[in-house]
Tab-separated table of C-alpha atoms in Angstrom:
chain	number	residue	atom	x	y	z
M	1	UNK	CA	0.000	0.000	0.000
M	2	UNK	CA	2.643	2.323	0.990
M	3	UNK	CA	4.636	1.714	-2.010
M	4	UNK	CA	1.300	2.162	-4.462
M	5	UNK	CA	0.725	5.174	-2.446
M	6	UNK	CA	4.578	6.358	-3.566
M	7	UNK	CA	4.423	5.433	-7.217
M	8	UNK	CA	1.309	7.657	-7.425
M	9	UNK	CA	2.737	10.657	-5.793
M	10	UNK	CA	5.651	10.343	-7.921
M	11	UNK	CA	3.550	10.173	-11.159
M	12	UNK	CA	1.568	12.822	-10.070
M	13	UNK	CA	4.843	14.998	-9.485
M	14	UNK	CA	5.990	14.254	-12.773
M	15	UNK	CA	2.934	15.141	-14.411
M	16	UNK	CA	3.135	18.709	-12.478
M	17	UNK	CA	6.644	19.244	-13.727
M	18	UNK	CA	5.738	18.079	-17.414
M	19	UNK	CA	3.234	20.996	-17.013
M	20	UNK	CA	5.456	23.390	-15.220
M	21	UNK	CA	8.104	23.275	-17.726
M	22	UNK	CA	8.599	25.510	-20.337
M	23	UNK	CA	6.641	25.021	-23.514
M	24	UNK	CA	8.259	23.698	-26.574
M	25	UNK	CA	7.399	27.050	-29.644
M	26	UNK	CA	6.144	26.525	-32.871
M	27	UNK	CA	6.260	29.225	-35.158
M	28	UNK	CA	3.791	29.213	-37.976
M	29	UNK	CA	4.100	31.864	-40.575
M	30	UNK	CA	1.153	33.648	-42.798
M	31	UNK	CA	2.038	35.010	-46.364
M	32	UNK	CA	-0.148	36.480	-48.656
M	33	UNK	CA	-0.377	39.237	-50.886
M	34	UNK	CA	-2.482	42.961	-49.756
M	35	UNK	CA	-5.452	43.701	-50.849
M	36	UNK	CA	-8.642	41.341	-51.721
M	37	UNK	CA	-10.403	40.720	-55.237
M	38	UNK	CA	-13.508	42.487	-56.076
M	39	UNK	CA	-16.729	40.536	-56.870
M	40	UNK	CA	-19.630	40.833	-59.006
M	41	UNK	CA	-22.092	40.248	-56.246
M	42	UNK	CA	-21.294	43.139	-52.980
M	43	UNK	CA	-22.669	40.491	-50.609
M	44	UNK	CA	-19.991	38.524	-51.474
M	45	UNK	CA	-17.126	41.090	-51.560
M	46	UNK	CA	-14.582	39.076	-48.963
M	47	UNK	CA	-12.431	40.461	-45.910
M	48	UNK	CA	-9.882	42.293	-45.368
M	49	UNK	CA	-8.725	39.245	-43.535
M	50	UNK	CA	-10.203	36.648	-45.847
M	51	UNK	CA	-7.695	33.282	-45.118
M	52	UNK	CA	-5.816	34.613	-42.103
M	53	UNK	CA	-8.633	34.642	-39.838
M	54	UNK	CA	-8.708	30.902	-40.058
M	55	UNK	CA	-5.192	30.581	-39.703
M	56	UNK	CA	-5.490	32.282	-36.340
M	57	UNK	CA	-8.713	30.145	-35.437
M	58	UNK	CA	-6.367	27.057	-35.695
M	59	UNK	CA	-3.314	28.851	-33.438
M	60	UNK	CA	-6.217	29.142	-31.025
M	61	UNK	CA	-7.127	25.585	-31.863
M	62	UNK	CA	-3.504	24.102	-31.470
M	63	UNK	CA	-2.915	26.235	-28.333
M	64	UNK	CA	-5.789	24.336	-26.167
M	65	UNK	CA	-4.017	21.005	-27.051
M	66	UNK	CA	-1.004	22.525	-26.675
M	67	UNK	CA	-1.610	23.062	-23.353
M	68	UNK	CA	-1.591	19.595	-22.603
M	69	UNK	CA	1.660	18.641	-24.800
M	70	UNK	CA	3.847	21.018	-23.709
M	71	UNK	CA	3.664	22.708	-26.851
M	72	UNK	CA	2.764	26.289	-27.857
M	73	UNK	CA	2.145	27.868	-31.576
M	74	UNK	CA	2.913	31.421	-32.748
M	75	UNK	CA	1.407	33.065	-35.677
M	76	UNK	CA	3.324	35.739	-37.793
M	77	UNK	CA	1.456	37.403	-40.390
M	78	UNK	CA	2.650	38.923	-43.381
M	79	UNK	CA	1.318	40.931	-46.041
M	80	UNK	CA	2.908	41.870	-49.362
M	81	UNK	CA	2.423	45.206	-50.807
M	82	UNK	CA	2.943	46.324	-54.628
M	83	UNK	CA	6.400	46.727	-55.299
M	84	UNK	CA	8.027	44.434	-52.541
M	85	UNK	CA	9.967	41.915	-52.590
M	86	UNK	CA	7.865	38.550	-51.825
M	87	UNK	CA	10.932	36.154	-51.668
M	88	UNK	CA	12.224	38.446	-49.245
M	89	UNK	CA	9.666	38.868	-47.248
M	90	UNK	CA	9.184	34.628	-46.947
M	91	UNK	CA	12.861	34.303	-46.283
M	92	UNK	CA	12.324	36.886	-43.420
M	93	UNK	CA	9.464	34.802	-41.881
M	94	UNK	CA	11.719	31.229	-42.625
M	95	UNK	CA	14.162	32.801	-40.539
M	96	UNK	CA	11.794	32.436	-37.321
M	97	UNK	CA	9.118	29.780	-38.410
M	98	UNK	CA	9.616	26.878	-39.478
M	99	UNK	CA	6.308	26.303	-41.394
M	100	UNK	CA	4.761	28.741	-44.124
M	101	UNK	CA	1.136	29.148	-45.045
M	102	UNK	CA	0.924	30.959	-48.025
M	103	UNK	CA	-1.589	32.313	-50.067
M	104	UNK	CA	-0.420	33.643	-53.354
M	105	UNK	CA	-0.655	32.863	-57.130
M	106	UNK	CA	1.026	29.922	-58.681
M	107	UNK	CA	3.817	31.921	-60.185
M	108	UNK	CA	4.931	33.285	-56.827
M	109	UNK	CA	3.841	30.687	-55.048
M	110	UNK	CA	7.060	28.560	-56.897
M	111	UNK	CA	9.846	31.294	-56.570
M	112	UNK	CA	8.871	31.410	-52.698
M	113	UNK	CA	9.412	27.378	-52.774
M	114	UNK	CA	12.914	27.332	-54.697
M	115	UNK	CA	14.200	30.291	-52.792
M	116	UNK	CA	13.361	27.960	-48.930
M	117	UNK	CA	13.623	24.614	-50.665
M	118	UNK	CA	17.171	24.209	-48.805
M	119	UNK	CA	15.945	26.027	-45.515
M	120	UNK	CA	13.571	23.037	-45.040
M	121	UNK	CA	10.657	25.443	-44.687
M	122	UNK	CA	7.588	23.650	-45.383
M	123	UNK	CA	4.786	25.185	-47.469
M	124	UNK	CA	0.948	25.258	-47.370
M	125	UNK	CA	-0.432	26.342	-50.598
M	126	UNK	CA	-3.788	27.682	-49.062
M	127	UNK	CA	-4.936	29.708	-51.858
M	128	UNK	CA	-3.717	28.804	-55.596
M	129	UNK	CA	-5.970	25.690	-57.118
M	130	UNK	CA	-3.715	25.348	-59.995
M	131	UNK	CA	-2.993	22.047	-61.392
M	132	UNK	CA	0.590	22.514	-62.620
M	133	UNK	CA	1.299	23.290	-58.937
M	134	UNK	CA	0.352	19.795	-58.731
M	135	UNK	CA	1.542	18.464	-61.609
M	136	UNK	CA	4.700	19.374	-63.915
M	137	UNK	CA	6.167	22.517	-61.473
M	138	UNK	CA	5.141	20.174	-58.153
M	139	UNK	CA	7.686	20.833	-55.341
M	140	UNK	CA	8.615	18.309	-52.672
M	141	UNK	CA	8.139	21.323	-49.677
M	142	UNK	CA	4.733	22.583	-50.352
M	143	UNK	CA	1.288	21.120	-49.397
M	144	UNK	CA	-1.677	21.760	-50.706
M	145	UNK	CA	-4.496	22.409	-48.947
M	146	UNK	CA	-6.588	24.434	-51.591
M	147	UNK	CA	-8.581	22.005	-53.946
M	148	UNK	CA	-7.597	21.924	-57.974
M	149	UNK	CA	-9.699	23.395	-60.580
M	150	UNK	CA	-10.141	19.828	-61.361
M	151	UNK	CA	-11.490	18.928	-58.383
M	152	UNK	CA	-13.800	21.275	-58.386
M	153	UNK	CA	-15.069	19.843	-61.663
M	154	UNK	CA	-14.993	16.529	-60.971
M	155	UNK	CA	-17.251	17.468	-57.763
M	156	UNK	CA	-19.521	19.348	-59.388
M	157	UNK	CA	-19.609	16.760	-62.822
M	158	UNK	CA	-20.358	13.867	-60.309
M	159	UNK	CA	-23.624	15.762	-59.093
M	160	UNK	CA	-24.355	16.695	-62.652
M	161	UNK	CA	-24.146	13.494	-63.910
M	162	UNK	CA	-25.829	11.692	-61.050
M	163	UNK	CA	-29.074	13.954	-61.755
M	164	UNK	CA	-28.489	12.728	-65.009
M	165	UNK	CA	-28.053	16.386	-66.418
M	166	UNK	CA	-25.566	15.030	-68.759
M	167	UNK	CA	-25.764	18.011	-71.545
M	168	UNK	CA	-23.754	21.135	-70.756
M	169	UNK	CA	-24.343	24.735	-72.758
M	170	UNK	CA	-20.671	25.802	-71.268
M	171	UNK	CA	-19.888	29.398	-71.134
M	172	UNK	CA	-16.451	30.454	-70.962
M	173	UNK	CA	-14.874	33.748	-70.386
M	174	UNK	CA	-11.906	35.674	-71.829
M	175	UNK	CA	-9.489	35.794	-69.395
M	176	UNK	CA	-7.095	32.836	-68.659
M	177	UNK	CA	-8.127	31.953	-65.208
M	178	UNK	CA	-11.358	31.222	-66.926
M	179	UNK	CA	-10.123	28.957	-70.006
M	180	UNK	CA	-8.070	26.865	-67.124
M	181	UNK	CA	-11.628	26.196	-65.083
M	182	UNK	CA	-13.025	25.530	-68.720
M	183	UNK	CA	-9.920	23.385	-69.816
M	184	UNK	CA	-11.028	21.562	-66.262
M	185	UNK	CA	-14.872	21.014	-67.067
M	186	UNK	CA	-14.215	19.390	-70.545
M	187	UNK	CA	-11.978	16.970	-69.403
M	188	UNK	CA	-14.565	16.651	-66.217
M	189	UNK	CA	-17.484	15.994	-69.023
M	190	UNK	CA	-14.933	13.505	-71.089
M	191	UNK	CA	-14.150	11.601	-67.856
M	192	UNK	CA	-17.961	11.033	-66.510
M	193	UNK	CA	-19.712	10.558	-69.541
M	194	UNK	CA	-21.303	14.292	-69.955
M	195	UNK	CA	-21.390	15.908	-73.319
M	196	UNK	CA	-21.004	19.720	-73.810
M	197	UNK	CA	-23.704	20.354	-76.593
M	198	UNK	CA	-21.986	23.646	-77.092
M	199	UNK	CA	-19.410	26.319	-76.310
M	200	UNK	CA	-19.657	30.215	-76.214
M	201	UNK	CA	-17.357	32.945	-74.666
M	202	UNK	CA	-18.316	35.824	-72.893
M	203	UNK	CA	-15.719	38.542	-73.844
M	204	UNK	CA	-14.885	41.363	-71.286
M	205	UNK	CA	-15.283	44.497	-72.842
M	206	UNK	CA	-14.545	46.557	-69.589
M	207	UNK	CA	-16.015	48.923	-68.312
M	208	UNK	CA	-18.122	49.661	-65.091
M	209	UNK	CA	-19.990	46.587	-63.140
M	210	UNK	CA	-22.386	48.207	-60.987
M	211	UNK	CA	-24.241	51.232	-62.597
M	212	UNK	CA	-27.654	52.579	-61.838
M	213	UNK	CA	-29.052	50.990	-65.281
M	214	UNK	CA	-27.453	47.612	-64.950
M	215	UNK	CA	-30.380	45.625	-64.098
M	216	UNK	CA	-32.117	46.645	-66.654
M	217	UNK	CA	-29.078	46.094	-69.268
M	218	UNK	CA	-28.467	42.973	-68.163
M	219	UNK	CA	-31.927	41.637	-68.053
M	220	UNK	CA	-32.288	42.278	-71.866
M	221	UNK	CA	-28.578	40.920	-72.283
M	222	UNK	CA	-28.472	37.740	-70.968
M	223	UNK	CA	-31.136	36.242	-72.500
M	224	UNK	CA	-29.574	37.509	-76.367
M	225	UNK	CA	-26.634	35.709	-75.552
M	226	UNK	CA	-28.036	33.128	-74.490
M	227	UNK	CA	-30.641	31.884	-77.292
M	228	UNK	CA	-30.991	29.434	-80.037
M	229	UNK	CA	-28.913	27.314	-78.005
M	230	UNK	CA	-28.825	23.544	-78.751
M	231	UNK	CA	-31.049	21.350	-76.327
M	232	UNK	CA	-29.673	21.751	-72.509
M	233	UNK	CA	-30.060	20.393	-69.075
M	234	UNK	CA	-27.622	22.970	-67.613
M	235	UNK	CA	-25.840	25.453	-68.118
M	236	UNK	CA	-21.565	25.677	-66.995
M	237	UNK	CA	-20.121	28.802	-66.641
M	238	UNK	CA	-16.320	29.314	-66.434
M	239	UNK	CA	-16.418	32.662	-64.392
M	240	UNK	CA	-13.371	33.010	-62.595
M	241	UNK	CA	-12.798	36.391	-63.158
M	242	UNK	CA	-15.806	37.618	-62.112
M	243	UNK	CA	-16.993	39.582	-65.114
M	244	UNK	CA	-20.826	37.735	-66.263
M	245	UNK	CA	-21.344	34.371	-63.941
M	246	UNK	CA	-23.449	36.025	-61.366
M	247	UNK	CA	-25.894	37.440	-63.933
M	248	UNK	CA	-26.827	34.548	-65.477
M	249	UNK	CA	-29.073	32.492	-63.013
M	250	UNK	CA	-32.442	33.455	-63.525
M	251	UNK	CA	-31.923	35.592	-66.747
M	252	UNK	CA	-31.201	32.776	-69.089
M	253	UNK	CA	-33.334	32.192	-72.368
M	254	UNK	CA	-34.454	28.697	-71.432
M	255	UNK	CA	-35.217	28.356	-68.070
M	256	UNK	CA	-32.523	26.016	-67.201
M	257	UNK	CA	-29.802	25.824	-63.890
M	258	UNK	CA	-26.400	27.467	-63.861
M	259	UNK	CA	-24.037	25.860	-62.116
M	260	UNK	CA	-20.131	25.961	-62.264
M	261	UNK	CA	-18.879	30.112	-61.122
M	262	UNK	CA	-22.295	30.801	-60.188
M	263	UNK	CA	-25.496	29.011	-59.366
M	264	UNK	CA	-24.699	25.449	-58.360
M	265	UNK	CA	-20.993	26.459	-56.972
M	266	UNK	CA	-18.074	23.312	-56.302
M	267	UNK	CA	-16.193	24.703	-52.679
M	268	UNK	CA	-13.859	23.415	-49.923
M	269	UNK	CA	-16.042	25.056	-47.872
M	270	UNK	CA	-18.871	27.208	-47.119
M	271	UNK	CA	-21.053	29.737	-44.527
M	272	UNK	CA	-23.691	27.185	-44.871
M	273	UNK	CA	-22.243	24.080	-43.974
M	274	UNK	CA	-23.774	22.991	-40.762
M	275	UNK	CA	-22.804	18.740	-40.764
M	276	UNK	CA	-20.441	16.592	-38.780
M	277	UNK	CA	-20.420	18.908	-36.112
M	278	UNK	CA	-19.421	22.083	-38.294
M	279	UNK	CA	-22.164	24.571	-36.597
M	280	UNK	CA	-19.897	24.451	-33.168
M	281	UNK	CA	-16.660	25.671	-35.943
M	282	UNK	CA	-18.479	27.814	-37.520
M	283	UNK	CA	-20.398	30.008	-34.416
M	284	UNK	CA	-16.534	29.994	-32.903
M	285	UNK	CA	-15.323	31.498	-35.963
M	286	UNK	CA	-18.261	34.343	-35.655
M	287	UNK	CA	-17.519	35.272	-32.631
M	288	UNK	CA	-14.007	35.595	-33.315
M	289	UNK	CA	-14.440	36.828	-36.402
M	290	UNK	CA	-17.749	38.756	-36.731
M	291	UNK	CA	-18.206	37.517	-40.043
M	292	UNK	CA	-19.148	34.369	-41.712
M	293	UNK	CA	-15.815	31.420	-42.772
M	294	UNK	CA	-15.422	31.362	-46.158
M	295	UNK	CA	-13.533	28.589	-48.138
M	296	UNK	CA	-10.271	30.413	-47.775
M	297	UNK	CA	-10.497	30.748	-44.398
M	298	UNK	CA	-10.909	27.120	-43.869
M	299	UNK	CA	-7.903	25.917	-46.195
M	300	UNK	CA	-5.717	27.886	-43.816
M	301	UNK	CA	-7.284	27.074	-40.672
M	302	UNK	CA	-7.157	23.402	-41.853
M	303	UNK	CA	-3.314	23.952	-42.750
M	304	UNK	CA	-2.315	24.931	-39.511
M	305	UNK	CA	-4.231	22.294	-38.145
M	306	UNK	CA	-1.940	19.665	-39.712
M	307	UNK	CA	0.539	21.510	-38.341
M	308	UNK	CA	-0.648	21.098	-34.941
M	309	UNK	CA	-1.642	17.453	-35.381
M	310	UNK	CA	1.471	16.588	-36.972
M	311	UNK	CA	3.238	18.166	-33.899
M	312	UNK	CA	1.053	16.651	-31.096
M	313	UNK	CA	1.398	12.992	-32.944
M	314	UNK	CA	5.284	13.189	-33.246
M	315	UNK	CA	5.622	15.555	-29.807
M	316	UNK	CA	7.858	17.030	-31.888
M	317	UNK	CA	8.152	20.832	-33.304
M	318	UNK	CA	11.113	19.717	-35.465
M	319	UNK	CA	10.045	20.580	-38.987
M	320	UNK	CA	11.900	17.508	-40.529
M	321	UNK	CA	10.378	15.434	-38.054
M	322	UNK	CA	6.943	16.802	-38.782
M	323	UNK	CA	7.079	17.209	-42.661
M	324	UNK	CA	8.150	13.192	-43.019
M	325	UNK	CA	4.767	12.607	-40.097
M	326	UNK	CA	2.675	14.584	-42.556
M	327	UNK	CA	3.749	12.983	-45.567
M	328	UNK	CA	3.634	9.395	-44.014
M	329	UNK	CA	0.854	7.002	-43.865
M	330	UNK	CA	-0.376	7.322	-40.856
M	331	UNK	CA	-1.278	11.074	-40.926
M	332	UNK	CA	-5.184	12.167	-41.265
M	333	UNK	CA	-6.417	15.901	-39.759
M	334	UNK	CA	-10.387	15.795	-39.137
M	335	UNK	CA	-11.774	19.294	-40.814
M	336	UNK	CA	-15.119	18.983	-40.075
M	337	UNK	CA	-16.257	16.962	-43.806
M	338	UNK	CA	-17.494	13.988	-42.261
M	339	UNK	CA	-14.114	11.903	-43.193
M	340	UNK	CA	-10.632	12.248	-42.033
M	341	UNK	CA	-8.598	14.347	-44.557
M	342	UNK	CA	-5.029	12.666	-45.931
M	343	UNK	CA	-2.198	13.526	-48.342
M	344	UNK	CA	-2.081	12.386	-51.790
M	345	UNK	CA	1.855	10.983	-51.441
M	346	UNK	CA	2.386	11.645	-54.963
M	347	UNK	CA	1.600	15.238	-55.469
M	348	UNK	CA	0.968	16.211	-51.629
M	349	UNK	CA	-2.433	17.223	-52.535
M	350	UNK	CA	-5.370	16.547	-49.345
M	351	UNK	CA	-7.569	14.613	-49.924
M	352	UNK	CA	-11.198	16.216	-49.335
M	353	UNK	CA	-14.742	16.238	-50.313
M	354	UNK	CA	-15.997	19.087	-51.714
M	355	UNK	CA	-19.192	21.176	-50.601
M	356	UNK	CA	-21.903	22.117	-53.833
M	357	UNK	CA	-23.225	25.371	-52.737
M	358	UNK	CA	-26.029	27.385	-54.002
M	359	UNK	CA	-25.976	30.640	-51.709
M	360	UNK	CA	-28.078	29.588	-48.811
M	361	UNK	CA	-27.637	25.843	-48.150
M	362	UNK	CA	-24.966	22.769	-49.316
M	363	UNK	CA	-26.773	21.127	-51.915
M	364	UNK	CA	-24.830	18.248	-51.940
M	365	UNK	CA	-21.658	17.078	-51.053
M	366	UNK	CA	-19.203	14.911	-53.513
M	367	UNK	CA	-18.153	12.641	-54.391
M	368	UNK	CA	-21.389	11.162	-54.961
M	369	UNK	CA	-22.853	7.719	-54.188
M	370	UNK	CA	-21.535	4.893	-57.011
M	371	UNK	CA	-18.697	6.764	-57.726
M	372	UNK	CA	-15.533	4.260	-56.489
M	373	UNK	CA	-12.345	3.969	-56.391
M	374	UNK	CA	-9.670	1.209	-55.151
M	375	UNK	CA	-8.154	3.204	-52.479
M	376	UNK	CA	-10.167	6.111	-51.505
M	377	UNK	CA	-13.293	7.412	-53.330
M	378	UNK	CA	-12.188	11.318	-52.588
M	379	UNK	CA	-9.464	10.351	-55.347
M	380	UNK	CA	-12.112	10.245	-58.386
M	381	UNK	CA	-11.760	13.809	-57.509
M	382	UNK	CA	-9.005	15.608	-59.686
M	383	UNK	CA	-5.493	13.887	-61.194
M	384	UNK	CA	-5.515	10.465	-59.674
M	385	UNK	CA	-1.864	8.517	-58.907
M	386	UNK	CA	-1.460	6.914	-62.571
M	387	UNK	CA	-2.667	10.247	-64.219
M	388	UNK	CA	0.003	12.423	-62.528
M	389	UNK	CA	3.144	13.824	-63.889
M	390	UNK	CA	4.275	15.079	-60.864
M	391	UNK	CA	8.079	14.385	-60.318
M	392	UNK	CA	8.615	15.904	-56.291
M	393	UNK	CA	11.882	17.882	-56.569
């Protein structure tokens, strides 16, 4: 008795010095260009903070289990302003962080990753969903937790299909961020079965969006260029730049659903999502937040999640340590999606179903029911394994 009495005083000593001691720092850097990207629709327009606030949702989030592994994470944002130097500034934050959510285009997105590549800074690509990020220029020290555009089509083609809406009027615009989403909806059509009756762009001719006559214009607009179309179920618009997607639902010539940039929309994430225990996420991001999460905000919070996960699994803050955890096998972060998430070990790509939104409520959530797969159904979403040309370097 006396000695079972001693064991558990000593155990409970230990346990009080585990606490005691001084917690082991993380550091967790945010990088992302200034500024935010204007939208057709104003209720839409998106924060000033639009992808950090979830990053610092998730510091919060890995500081309450931190708590309890002796482990504490710091959050250093950074910003990059017109005319600076964004290699310098992500060298700057590498210096004191070991890990790197960024969320900038693809371009700058891969001189950021050559210039750490030999820091061993690890990457989260929380914003660009371009495949060559994925594919040809892949890089062995950034994840990706923003979906592909071809995930987004494949989600979105599943539901289409399903509902056996298999004939697409597909709309394209004129900028290139547009004929990339449309580039991902063809093959998306070729690979399910769909059949895009016919094609038409929608040129951007400038000038103002919101004028005191534009309801009126485009109420008689829309429907011109939208006539004598061949027979339809739906109709795909590739909208990315936000010049015509948001007019069309409703203002069509045949009365027929819009889905792809407007209407029917593929996302990571949305206000509206209220399953597998997302209501208690989203009313904490509110309050913090005073403002609804939005699909950016949840690829960051959901990269520094792995970041904590990683950390608390290893008990490590060692970034080798916790890069080889994340890219193992035995790595999943739960995000609130009804499945755990993993990494795609051939293009470190997560793994994640995808949300089909339509404003108010998730319509549906893919990949849909009969669509299978030999090793996980969330990878008839996008580039599967023996599509890839992704060579990790």
């Amino acid at each position: 008795m006396i000695r079972w009495l001693a064991g558990l005083i000593g155990f409970g000593l230990a346990a009080t010095s585990a606490l005691a001691a001084d917690p082991v720092t993380i550091g967790v850097g945010y990088l992302a260009i200034a500024g935010t990207r204007s939208t057709l629709s104003l209720a839409e327009q998106p924060a000033e903070n639009d992808g950090l606030a979830g990053a610092r949702l998730a510091i919060e989030d890995n500081n309450t289990t931190g708590k309890f592994t002796g482990q504490r994470f710091t959050l250093e944002e950074r910003r990059i302003r017109e005319g600076e130097d964004v290699v310098q500034a992500a060298t700057a934050l590498a210096e004191k962080n070991g890990f790197i959510v960024a969320d900038l285009p693809a371009d700058v997105l891969l001189k950021v990753a050559d210039a750490l590549r030999d820091r061993g800074t690890l990457l989260f690509n929380a914003g660009a969903i371009d495949e060559r990020l994925r594919e040809t220029d892949c890089r062995a020290n950034v994840i990706h937790t923003a979906p592909t555009r071809a995930m987004l089509a494949d989600a979105l083609g599943q539901y289409l299909v399903w509902k056996k809406w298999s004939r697409w009027l597909l709309v394209v615009g004129s900028h290139d961020e547009d004929k990339l989403f449309a580039d991902a909806i063809r093959r998306t059509a070729a690979r399910f079965g769909a059949k895009i009756v016919q094609e038409r762009t929608f040129e951007d001719k400038g000038g103002a969006r919101r004028t005191d006559s534009g309801v009126a214009q485009i109420q008689r607009q829309i429907p011109v260029f939208t006539q004598q179309a061949p027979a339809y179920d739906v109709l795909v618009a590739a909208d990315e730049s936000e010049v015509f997607g948001a007019y069309l639902p409703y203002r069509t010539w045949d009365p027929r659903p819009v889905a792809g940039s407007a209407g029917l929309v593929p996302r990571s994430w949305d206000a509206s999502q209220d399953q597998w225990g997302a209501i208690q996420m989203q009313n904490r991001f509110i309050k913090l937040n005073l403002r609804r999460m939005t699909a950016r905000d949840m690829q960051a919070w959901t990269a520094v999640r792995m970041i904590g996960e990683a950390t608390s699994r290893t008990n490590s803050g060692e970034v080798r340590k916790v890069t080889d955890f994340i890219k193992g096998p035995d790595f999943s972060v739960a995000a609130f999606k009804g499945t755990r998430l993993t990494l795609r070990d051939w293009n470190l790509q997560l793994r994640q179903p995808i949300l089909l939104v339509d404003g108010r409520m998730v319509v549906s959530v893919s990949p849909q029911e009969g669509f299978l797969h030999q090793v996980s159904e969330l990878d008839t979403l996008g580039y599967d394994r023996p599509e890839s040309k992704c060579k990790l370097k």
